Amino acid sequence: MERELSSSSNAPVSRKSSLRALGGELRRGLPGLAFISPWLFGFAVFTAGPFLTSIYLSFTRYNIVSAPRWVGVQNYAVLAGDPVFWHSLELTLLYALAAVPLAVLAGVGLSLLLNFEVRGIGFYRTIFFLPSIVPTVATTVVFVWVLNPQIGLVNSLLRAIGVTGPAWLKEPKWTFASLVMMALWGVGGSMVTYLAGLKDIPVHLYEAALLDGASALQRLRFVTLPMLTPVIFFNLVMSVIASFQYFTQAYMLLNQQAPEEATRFLAVYLFERAWRYLDMGYASAMAWVLFLVIALVTGVLFRTQKRWVHYG
Amino acid sequence: MAERARLGVRRAAALLGSALAGALLIGVLFAPSPPLRAHPKRIEVRFWHMWTAEWKVVVDRIVERFNQSQDEYEVVALSVPASSADSKFLLAVVGGDPPDVMTQWNPVIPTWAESGMLTPLDELMSKEEWSTFERTAYPVAKKIGTYRGKLYGLAVGVNLWAAYYRIDALQEAGLDPERFPTSLEGLVAWGEKLDRFDAQGNLTRLGFLPSWLGLYAPMFGGGFYDWQKGQLTLDTDANRRALSFLVERRSRLGLDKVTRFDSAQNAGSGIEWPFMTGAYAIAADGQWRVEQLARYAPELRYGVAPIPPPQGGKEHAGWSSGNFMIVPRGAKQARGAWQFMKYWSGLENPERAAEFYTWGGWLPSFPAVAAAPAFQTYLQKYPQFRCFVELMPSENWETAAPVPYQVYLADREAAADQLASRGVLTPAAALAALEQQAREELVRRRRLGFAD
């Protein structure tokens, strides 16, 4: 009885003390919150708000001028039977399958080369990094000229060795290949992170491998690559997300009369529906399907990491 | 001692740097900014347009003339980048602070009018003005601005297409410029005589290559819309004949050859127009090229003739678009906007407005403007322009189909044309696919609750 009394009389006291502790925490955190409040405000208004609103809009008919009109799941139902949507989703998936592994291979390969301590290595690193900071629009404009079938640099070089180059941005399969090639152009950004990962590998692991008589290839296979897998995993996830949101280059080429079969990516079709055809509700539904696809693929990647990513 | 001297130099440099930065800041903050308004006491009419460079100069001159012509309004013009103009306009309307008037050339009227974003101009016009417009405007000017029987856009520059031919190329091939072909088949035969190839068989000059279904379908009696019945006409015999004709000429030359040759040409800006550079001997293009040819290739001898119809086809037919002025819903100075619109278009005073059209090399919406002395003087200076003026009265010019999903349809029409031209689909299959897509879009819209 006494115990009961004491425990019941203690309960409000402990609640009070925990509330007081929470209040103290908040007070202590207030200056920090005040410092990040501009970002918090921006995040709430420009990211979280539109993000949540788009869930509601995906169930409406909305042209941004008139008030949204509830249509239930019609946008999703119509989307399921929209051949352009399925084609653009297929194209986006194909692009992710082609460009992401190539970008990882190229990034890792370049970083391995640029990890050698040779004379002028800083210069080489800068040269390979530079394309990644050139604005995408400028890169695309340059590539439109480089890949021009008649006067472009690539076909001129091919012609010099007696090869007739393809009509790069005029035929669907070559347009797709060109877009993948353009993705490799910007690989310098991920290359820097691979390089940082390589620098982070403890030297004693290589020393131990050398003592065991491991060849250069074996050191790469059993030391370097396993130790680099966290960085590879990070870049893989980020590249997959970026390739599902692939827009600028494809949109620019579509407007330059490139074949639409190879340029109408999901994000391009979404933009067209939203801003050209003023179908914001339908575009919101597309955005949510895209979000779910990205979440699914990222989730699958996270599930696989236990098997091949080493955080040792 | 040396350390102290180094510190002294550093301090002096820091002080000097701070003083310069401070002076710069003061200079920026207190520098006199250029006045935005020349007549701050007048009512401001905000005008957006998409012209740049030499065209912007012309527009600014017209605005200045209007501002000088009266003392109630001041039009303040703003050139908005064309690539983002539509989205800026939409956001401005949604935000409740749209311009009072905007010049457009994109196919936006049906979609925007359907969304309630545009003011029907007949709400701003007096009865006399409406009657004058109805009675005198060229048929094509009415088509450009009308949707569901209401006028939403007032054309201030109509675009028509005709055939430009280089006299030097014709004479070199033994063709008489005075006996220009009277049929499309005859024109294509001329084109074949004018084609030139290098030793490897690559094109070095294109004689004449008809392309773009929208332009040629009306000549074959087709087009994408039946204005009498008010319905789409996509997969029709006439359109199939037109598309087959276009693809056939391209195929005869070789699709790959044409693609490669065309990709090296820049059809965009004036000085690089392939006709001007000699890459095309005959080219179908718009009336604005007359002004550009006068400016960039004054020595070039050329002529302009209507694109002849095919055997049994329609004369003086083709595609037309134009620059038109719209007034958004929510415009604060819709009345002032209308004053400016009728001033520029010539609805109010054709003789005065004629001069504006000559500055831009534009085709007017009213015959009275074309008949005005200033415009006639212009035609004497540029006789090639007369061909376009003579084409204006024709009823056979088609514009974008006035359906609420016009932009979508225009994209699909262009895609069907492109797929057939690249040989991916046969003309019949491309048009059947276009018809199917339009039908599916209509079904989609109805499922979402739209009437059509």
Short mmCIF file of N, CA and C in Angstrom, two decimals, chain B residues 10-152:
data_model
loop_
_atom_site.label_atom_id
_atom_site.label_comp_id
_atom_site.label_asym_id
_atom_site.label_seq_id
_atom_site.Cartn_x
_atom_site.Cartn_y
_atom_site.Cartn_z
N ARG B 10 50.62 44.96 -44.02
CA ARG B 10 49.35 44.19 -44.01
C ARG B 10 48.19 45.04 -43.51
N ARG B 11 48.46 45.78 -42.42
CA ARG B 11 47.39 46.62 -41.86
C ARG B 11 46.95 47.68 -42.86
N ALA B 12 47.94 48.27 -43.52
CA ALA B 12 47.63 49.33 -44.49
C ALA B 12 46.80 48.75 -45.64
N ALA B 13 47.18 47.53 -46.09
CA ALA B 13 46.44 46.89 -47.20
C ALA B 13 45.01 46.59 -46.77
N ALA B 14 44.86 46.09 -45.53
CA ALA B 14 43.52 45.77 -45.03
C ALA B 14 42.67 47.02 -44.95
N LEU B 15 43.29 48.11 -44.47
CA LEU B 15 42.57 49.38 -44.32
C LEU B 15 42.13 49.90 -45.68
N LEU B 16 43.06 49.84 -46.62
CA LEU B 16 42.76 50.32 -47.98
C LEU B 16 41.64 49.49 -48.60
N GLY B 17 41.73 48.17 -48.42
CA GLY B 17 40.71 47.26 -48.95
C GLY B 17 39.35 47.58 -48.36
N SER B 18 39.30 47.79 -47.04
CA SER B 18 38.04 48.09 -46.37
C SER B 18 37.47 49.41 -46.88
N ALA B 19 38.36 50.39 -47.03
CA ALA B 19 37.90 51.71 -47.49
C ALA B 19 37.31 51.60 -48.89
N LEU B 20 37.98 50.84 -49.76
CA LEU B 20 37.48 50.66 -51.14
C LEU B 20 36.13 49.95 -51.14
N ALA B 21 36.03 48.88 -50.33
CA ALA B 21 34.77 48.12 -50.25
C ALA B 21 33.65 49.03 -49.75
N GLY B 22 33.98 49.85 -48.73
CA GLY B 22 32.98 50.77 -48.17
C GLY B 22 32.53 51.77 -49.21
N ALA B 23 33.50 52.31 -49.96
CA ALA B 23 33.17 53.30 -50.99
C ALA B 23 32.29 52.69 -52.07
N LEU B 24 32.60 51.44 -52.43
CA LEU B 24 31.83 50.73 -53.45
C LEU B 24 30.39 50.53 -52.98
N LEU B 25 30.26 50.13 -51.70
CA LEU B 25 28.93 49.89 -51.13
C LEU B 25 28.10 51.17 -51.13
N ILE B 26 28.75 52.27 -50.72
CA ILE B 26 28.04 53.56 -50.69
C ILE B 26 27.64 53.95 -52.11
N GLY B 27 28.58 53.72 -53.04
CA GLY B 27 28.30 54.05 -54.45
C GLY B 27 27.11 53.29 -54.98
N VAL B 28 27.06 51.99 -54.66
CA VAL B 28 25.96 51.15 -55.14
C VAL B 28 24.64 51.57 -54.50
N LEU B 29 24.71 51.84 -53.19
CA LEU B 29 23.47 52.17 -52.47
C LEU B 29 22.88 53.51 -52.89
N PHE B 30 23.77 54.45 -53.13
CA PHE B 30 23.26 55.80 -53.39
C PHE B 30 23.32 56.23 -54.85
N ALA B 31 23.72 55.30 -55.72
CA ALA B 31 23.79 55.65 -57.15
C ALA B 31 22.39 55.93 -57.67
N PRO B 32 22.24 56.96 -58.50
CA PRO B 32 20.89 57.24 -59.01
C PRO B 32 20.45 56.12 -59.95
N SER B 33 19.28 55.54 -59.72
CA SER B 33 18.80 54.49 -60.62
C SER B 33 18.03 55.13 -61.76
N PRO B 34 18.09 54.50 -62.95
CA PRO B 34 17.39 55.09 -64.08
C PRO B 34 15.88 55.11 -63.82
N PRO B 35 15.21 56.17 -64.21
CA PRO B 35 13.77 56.23 -63.94
C PRO B 35 13.03 55.14 -64.72
N LEU B 36 12.13 54.41 -64.05
CA LEU B 36 11.37 53.36 -64.73
C LEU B 36 10.22 53.97 -65.53
N ARG B 37 9.75 55.11 -65.05
CA ARG B 37 8.59 55.73 -65.68
C ARG B 37 8.96 57.10 -66.24
N ALA B 38 8.61 57.33 -67.48
CA ALA B 38 8.84 58.66 -68.06
C ALA B 38 7.70 59.60 -67.69
N HIS B 39 6.52 59.01 -67.43
CA HIS B 39 5.34 59.83 -67.11
C HIS B 39 4.69 59.28 -65.84
N PRO B 40 5.32 59.53 -64.69
CA PRO B 40 4.83 58.89 -63.46
C PRO B 40 3.41 59.27 -63.06
N LYS B 41 2.89 60.39 -63.59
CA LYS B 41 1.53 60.80 -63.19
C LYS B 41 0.44 60.08 -63.98
N ARG B 42 0.85 59.43 -65.04
CA ARG B 42 -0.16 58.73 -65.86
C ARG B 42 -0.45 57.33 -65.29
N ILE B 43 -1.51 56.71 -65.80
CA ILE B 43 -1.85 55.34 -65.36
C ILE B 43 -0.89 54.37 -66.06
N GLU B 44 -0.29 53.52 -65.28
CA GLU B 44 0.68 52.58 -65.85
C GLU B 44 -0.03 51.38 -66.49
N VAL B 45 0.37 51.05 -67.71
CA VAL B 45 -0.13 49.83 -68.38
C VAL B 45 1.08 48.93 -68.58
N ARG B 46 1.08 47.80 -67.91
CA ARG B 46 2.25 46.92 -67.99
C ARG B 46 2.12 45.96 -69.17
N PHE B 47 3.12 45.98 -70.01
CA PHE B 47 3.07 45.23 -71.27
C PHE B 47 4.25 44.26 -71.34
N TRP B 48 3.94 42.97 -71.47
CA TRP B 48 5.00 41.96 -71.61
C TRP B 48 5.05 41.49 -73.06
N HIS B 49 6.24 41.27 -73.53
CA HIS B 49 6.40 40.67 -74.86
C HIS B 49 7.64 39.79 -74.85
N MET B 50 7.88 39.09 -75.96
CA MET B 50 9.01 38.13 -75.98
C MET B 50 10.06 38.51 -77.02
N TRP B 51 9.94 39.69 -77.60
CA TRP B 51 10.90 40.10 -78.62
C TRP B 51 12.22 40.50 -77.98
N THR B 52 13.29 40.25 -78.71
CA THR B 52 14.61 40.67 -78.24
C THR B 52 15.35 41.33 -79.39
N ALA B 53 16.56 41.80 -79.11
CA ALA B 53 17.47 42.37 -80.11
C ALA B 53 16.77 43.40 -81.00
N GLU B 54 16.91 43.25 -82.34
CA GLU B 54 16.39 44.29 -83.25
C GLU B 54 14.88 44.44 -83.14
N TRP B 55 14.20 43.32 -82.79
CA TRP B 55 12.73 43.36 -82.70
C TRP B 55 12.31 44.17 -81.48
N LYS B 56 13.07 44.05 -80.41
CA LYS B 56 12.73 44.79 -79.18
C LYS B 56 12.80 46.30 -79.43
N VAL B 57 13.78 46.69 -80.27
CA VAL B 57 13.93 48.12 -80.59
C VAL B 57 12.66 48.62 -81.28
N VAL B 58 12.14 47.79 -82.19
CA VAL B 58 10.91 48.18 -82.92
C VAL B 58 9.75 48.32 -81.93
N VAL B 59 9.62 47.32 -81.05
CA VAL B 59 8.51 47.34 -80.08
C VAL B 59 8.62 48.57 -79.18
N ASP B 60 9.84 48.87 -78.74
CA ASP B 60 10.02 50.06 -77.88
C ASP B 60 9.63 51.34 -78.61
N ARG B 61 9.89 51.37 -79.91
CA ARG B 61 9.51 52.57 -80.70
C ARG B 61 8.00 52.71 -80.76
N ILE B 62 7.30 51.58 -80.93
CA ILE B 62 5.83 51.63 -81.00
C ILE B 62 5.27 52.09 -79.65
N VAL B 63 5.84 51.54 -78.58
CA VAL B 63 5.39 51.92 -77.22
C VAL B 63 5.61 53.42 -77.01
N GLU B 64 6.76 53.88 -77.45
CA GLU B 64 7.08 55.31 -77.27
C GLU B 64 6.07 56.17 -78.04
N ARG B 65 5.75 55.74 -79.26
CA ARG B 65 4.77 56.49 -80.06
C ARG B 65 3.41 56.54 -79.35
N PHE B 66 3.02 55.39 -78.79
CA PHE B 66 1.73 55.37 -78.10
C PHE B 66 1.75 56.33 -76.91
N ASN B 67 2.84 56.27 -76.15
CA ASN B 67 2.94 57.13 -74.97
C ASN B 67 2.92 58.61 -75.35
N GLN B 68 3.45 58.91 -76.54
CA GLN B 68 3.44 60.30 -76.98
C GLN B 68 2.06 60.71 -77.50
N SER B 69 1.26 59.71 -77.91
CA SER B 69 0.00 60.02 -78.59
C SER B 69 -1.12 60.47 -77.66
N GLN B 70 -1.00 60.23 -76.36
CA GLN B 70 -2.07 60.60 -75.42
C GLN B 70 -1.45 60.88 -74.04
N ASP B 71 -2.26 61.38 -73.12
CA ASP B 71 -1.68 61.74 -71.82
C ASP B 71 -2.37 61.05 -70.65
N GLU B 72 -3.09 59.96 -70.93
CA GLU B 72 -3.78 59.26 -69.84
C GLU B 72 -2.97 58.05 -69.36
N TYR B 73 -2.42 57.31 -70.32
CA TYR B 73 -1.72 56.05 -69.98
C TYR B 73 -0.23 56.14 -70.31
N GLU B 74 0.51 55.32 -69.58
CA GLU B 74 1.90 55.10 -69.98
C GLU B 74 2.13 53.59 -70.07
N VAL B 75 2.40 53.11 -71.27
CA VAL B 75 2.71 51.69 -71.43
C VAL B 75 4.18 51.48 -71.05
N VAL B 76 4.40 50.53 -70.13
CA VAL B 76 5.77 50.19 -69.74
C VAL B 76 6.03 48.77 -70.24
N ALA B 77 6.96 48.68 -71.21
CA ALA B 77 7.20 47.38 -71.87
C ALA B 77 8.29 46.60 -71.14
N LEU B 78 8.09 45.29 -71.10
CA LEU B 78 9.09 44.41 -70.49
C LEU B 78 9.29 43.21 -71.41
N SER B 79 10.54 43.00 -71.83
CA SER B 79 10.85 41.83 -72.67
C SER B 79 11.12 40.64 -71.76
N VAL B 80 10.27 39.63 -71.88
CA VAL B 80 10.38 38.43 -71.02
C VAL B 80 11.02 37.32 -71.85
N PRO B 81 12.00 36.60 -71.30
CA PRO B 81 12.62 35.52 -72.11
C PRO B 81 11.57 34.54 -72.64
N ALA B 82 11.61 34.29 -73.94
CA ALA B 82 10.57 33.46 -74.57
C ALA B 82 10.47 32.07 -73.94
N SER B 83 11.62 31.52 -73.52
CA SER B 83 11.60 30.14 -73.01
C SER B 83 10.79 30.02 -71.72
N SER B 84 10.71 31.10 -70.96
CA SER B 84 9.98 30.98 -69.68
C SER B 84 8.78 31.92 -69.61
N ALA B 85 8.45 32.55 -70.74
CA ALA B 85 7.38 33.56 -70.72
C ALA B 85 6.04 32.97 -70.31
N ASP B 86 5.72 31.79 -70.84
CA ASP B 86 4.41 31.20 -70.54
C ASP B 86 4.27 30.90 -69.06
N SER B 87 5.29 30.28 -68.47
CA SER B 87 5.18 29.93 -67.05
C SER B 87 5.18 31.19 -66.18
N LYS B 88 5.94 32.22 -66.60
CA LYS B 88 5.93 33.49 -65.83
C LYS B 88 4.53 34.10 -65.86
N PHE B 89 3.93 34.04 -67.04
CA PHE B 89 2.59 34.60 -67.20
C PHE B 89 1.59 33.86 -66.30
N LEU B 90 1.67 32.52 -66.34
CA LEU B 90 0.75 31.71 -65.54
C LEU B 90 0.89 32.04 -64.06
N LEU B 91 2.14 32.11 -63.60
CA LEU B 91 2.36 32.38 -62.18
C LEU B 91 1.92 33.79 -61.81
N ALA B 92 2.09 34.73 -62.75
CA ALA B 92 1.66 36.10 -62.49
C ALA B 92 0.14 36.16 -62.37
N VAL B 93 -0.57 35.41 -63.22
CA VAL B 93 -2.04 35.39 -63.16
C VAL B 93 -2.48 34.76 -61.83
N VAL B 94 -1.86 33.63 -61.48
CA VAL B 94 -2.22 32.95 -60.23
C VAL B 94 -1.90 33.84 -59.03
N GLY B 95 -0.78 34.54 -59.12
CA GLY B 95 -0.36 35.41 -58.02
C GLY B 95 -1.19 36.68 -57.93
N GLY B 96 -2.09 36.90 -58.88
CA GLY B 96 -2.97 38.06 -58.82
C GLY B 96 -2.31 39.35 -59.28
N ASP B 97 -1.16 39.24 -59.93
CA ASP B 97 -0.47 40.45 -60.37
C ASP B 97 0.03 40.27 -61.81
N PRO B 98 -0.91 40.01 -62.74
CA PRO B 98 -0.47 39.78 -64.13
C PRO B 98 -0.16 41.09 -64.84
N PRO B 99 0.51 41.01 -66.00
CA PRO B 99 0.65 42.24 -66.80
C PRO B 99 -0.74 42.64 -67.30
N ASP B 100 -0.85 43.84 -67.84
CA ASP B 100 -2.15 44.27 -68.35
C ASP B 100 -2.37 43.75 -69.77
N VAL B 101 -1.27 43.53 -70.47
CA VAL B 101 -1.38 43.05 -71.84
C VAL B 101 -0.08 42.31 -72.17
N MET B 102 -0.22 41.27 -73.02
CA MET B 102 0.97 40.53 -73.40
C MET B 102 0.88 40.14 -74.87
N THR B 103 2.02 40.17 -75.55
CA THR B 103 2.04 39.67 -76.94
C THR B 103 2.54 38.23 -76.90
N GLN B 104 1.82 37.37 -77.60
CA GLN B 104 2.15 35.94 -77.62
C GLN B 104 2.29 35.47 -79.05
N TRP B 105 2.97 34.38 -79.24
CA TRP B 105 2.91 33.71 -80.55
C TRP B 105 2.79 32.20 -80.39
N ASN B 106 2.78 31.74 -79.16
CA ASN B 106 2.60 30.30 -78.91
C ASN B 106 1.11 29.95 -78.98
N PRO B 107 0.78 28.69 -79.28
CA PRO B 107 -0.65 28.32 -79.34
C PRO B 107 -1.23 28.17 -77.94
N VAL B 108 -1.60 29.28 -77.34
CA VAL B 108 -2.02 29.24 -75.93
C VAL B 108 -3.49 29.60 -75.72
N ILE B 109 -4.11 30.21 -76.73
CA ILE B 109 -5.44 30.79 -76.47
C ILE B 109 -6.45 29.77 -75.94
N PRO B 110 -6.66 28.63 -76.63
CA PRO B 110 -7.71 27.72 -76.13
C PRO B 110 -7.45 27.25 -74.70
N THR B 111 -6.21 26.82 -74.43
CA THR B 111 -5.91 26.28 -73.10
C THR B 111 -6.08 27.35 -72.03
N TRP B 112 -5.59 28.54 -72.30
CA TRP B 112 -5.67 29.61 -71.30
C TRP B 112 -7.09 30.15 -71.18
N ALA B 113 -7.78 30.27 -72.33
CA ALA B 113 -9.16 30.78 -72.28
C ALA B 113 -10.04 29.79 -71.52
N GLU B 114 -9.83 28.51 -71.79
CA GLU B 114 -10.61 27.45 -71.12
C GLU B 114 -10.38 27.48 -69.61
N SER B 115 -9.18 27.87 -69.21
CA SER B 115 -8.86 27.95 -67.79
C SER B 115 -9.31 29.26 -67.16
N GLY B 116 -9.93 30.11 -67.95
CA GLY B 116 -10.43 31.37 -67.40
C GLY B 116 -9.35 32.40 -67.17
N MET B 117 -8.24 32.28 -67.88
CA MET B 117 -7.13 33.20 -67.65
C MET B 117 -7.18 34.44 -68.53
N LEU B 118 -8.00 34.39 -69.59
CA LEU B 118 -7.99 35.49 -70.55
C LEU B 118 -9.31 36.26 -70.55
N THR B 119 -9.19 37.53 -70.83
CA THR B 119 -10.38 38.37 -70.95
C THR B 119 -10.84 38.36 -72.41
N PRO B 120 -12.12 38.00 -72.66
CA PRO B 120 -12.60 38.11 -74.06
C PRO B 120 -12.53 39.57 -74.48
N LEU B 121 -11.92 39.80 -75.63
CA LEU B 121 -11.69 41.20 -76.02
C LEU B 121 -12.99 41.93 -76.35
N ASP B 122 -14.03 41.16 -76.72
CA ASP B 122 -15.29 41.85 -77.04
C ASP B 122 -15.87 42.52 -75.78
N GLU B 123 -15.41 42.13 -74.59
CA GLU B 123 -15.83 42.82 -73.37
C GLU B 123 -15.20 44.21 -73.29
N LEU B 124 -14.08 44.39 -73.97
CA LEU B 124 -13.38 45.68 -73.91
C LEU B 124 -13.71 46.56 -75.12
N MET B 125 -14.19 45.91 -76.20
CA MET B 125 -14.44 46.65 -77.44
C MET B 125 -15.79 47.35 -77.41
N SER B 126 -15.86 48.50 -78.08
CA SER B 126 -17.17 49.13 -78.26
C SER B 126 -17.89 48.39 -79.38
N LYS B 127 -19.17 48.63 -79.52
CA LYS B 127 -19.94 47.96 -80.59
C LYS B 127 -19.36 48.27 -81.96
N GLU B 128 -18.95 49.55 -82.14
CA GLU B 128 -18.41 49.97 -83.44
C GLU B 128 -17.08 49.24 -83.72
N GLU B 129 -16.27 49.14 -82.67
CA GLU B 129 -14.97 48.47 -82.85
C GLU B 129 -15.17 47.00 -83.21
N TRP B 130 -16.10 46.38 -82.51
CA TRP B 130 -16.38 44.95 -82.78
C TRP B 130 -16.89 44.77 -84.21
N SER B 131 -17.78 45.68 -84.58
CA SER B 131 -18.36 45.60 -85.92
C SER B 131 -17.28 45.82 -86.99
N THR B 132 -16.39 46.79 -86.74
CA THR B 132 -15.30 47.05 -87.70
C THR B 132 -14.40 45.82 -87.81
N PHE B 133 -14.08 45.24 -86.66
CA PHE B 133 -13.21 44.06 -86.67
C PHE B 133 -13.87 42.94 -87.46
N GLU B 134 -15.12 42.66 -87.14
CA GLU B 134 -15.84 41.57 -87.79
C GLU B 134 -15.94 41.77 -89.29
N ARG B 135 -16.18 43.02 -89.66
CA ARG B 135 -16.43 43.35 -91.07
C ARG B 135 -15.14 43.36 -91.89
N THR B 136 -14.05 43.87 -91.27
CA THR B 136 -12.89 44.15 -92.12
C THR B 136 -11.67 43.25 -91.89
N ALA B 137 -11.54 42.63 -90.73
CA ALA B 137 -10.31 41.87 -90.47
C ALA B 137 -10.17 40.72 -91.46
N TYR B 138 -8.94 40.42 -91.84
CA TYR B 138 -8.68 39.28 -92.73
C TYR B 138 -9.16 38.00 -92.04
N PRO B 139 -9.65 37.01 -92.80
CA PRO B 139 -10.16 35.77 -92.18
C PRO B 139 -9.13 35.11 -91.28
N VAL B 140 -7.87 35.12 -91.71
CA VAL B 140 -6.85 34.43 -90.93
C VAL B 140 -6.61 35.14 -89.59
N ALA B 141 -6.73 36.47 -89.57
CA ALA B 141 -6.54 37.22 -88.31
C ALA B 141 -7.63 36.85 -87.31
N LYS B 142 -8.83 36.59 -87.83
CA LYS B 142 -9.93 36.18 -86.94
C LYS B 142 -9.66 34.79 -86.39
N LYS B 143 -9.20 33.89 -87.28
CA LYS B 143 -8.93 32.51 -86.84
C LYS B 143 -7.89 32.49 -85.73
N ILE B 144 -6.86 33.31 -85.86
CA ILE B 144 -5.76 33.29 -84.91
C ILE B 144 -6.24 33.62 -83.49
N GLY B 145 -7.18 34.56 -83.38
CA GLY B 145 -7.53 35.04 -82.04
C GLY B 145 -8.83 34.52 -81.47
N THR B 146 -9.57 33.70 -82.24
CA THR B 146 -10.92 33.32 -81.81
C THR B 146 -10.95 31.93 -81.19
N TYR B 147 -11.73 31.82 -80.12
CA TYR B 147 -11.95 30.51 -79.50
C TYR B 147 -13.39 30.46 -78.99
N ARG B 148 -14.11 29.43 -79.37
CA ARG B 148 -15.52 29.24 -79.01
C ARG B 148 -16.34 30.52 -79.27
N GLY B 149 -16.08 31.11 -80.42
CA GLY B 149 -16.88 32.26 -80.86
C GLY B 149 -16.50 33.58 -80.20
N LYS B 150 -15.51 33.57 -79.32
CA LYS B 150 -15.10 34.83 -78.68
C LYS B 150 -13.69 35.18 -79.11
N LEU B 151 -13.43 36.50 -79.19
CA LEU B 151 -12.10 36.95 -79.58
C LEU B 151 -11.24 37.14 -78.32
N TYR B 152 -10.14 36.39 -78.27
CA TYR B 152 -9.23 36.49 -77.12
C TYR B 152 -7.89 37.10 -77.50
#
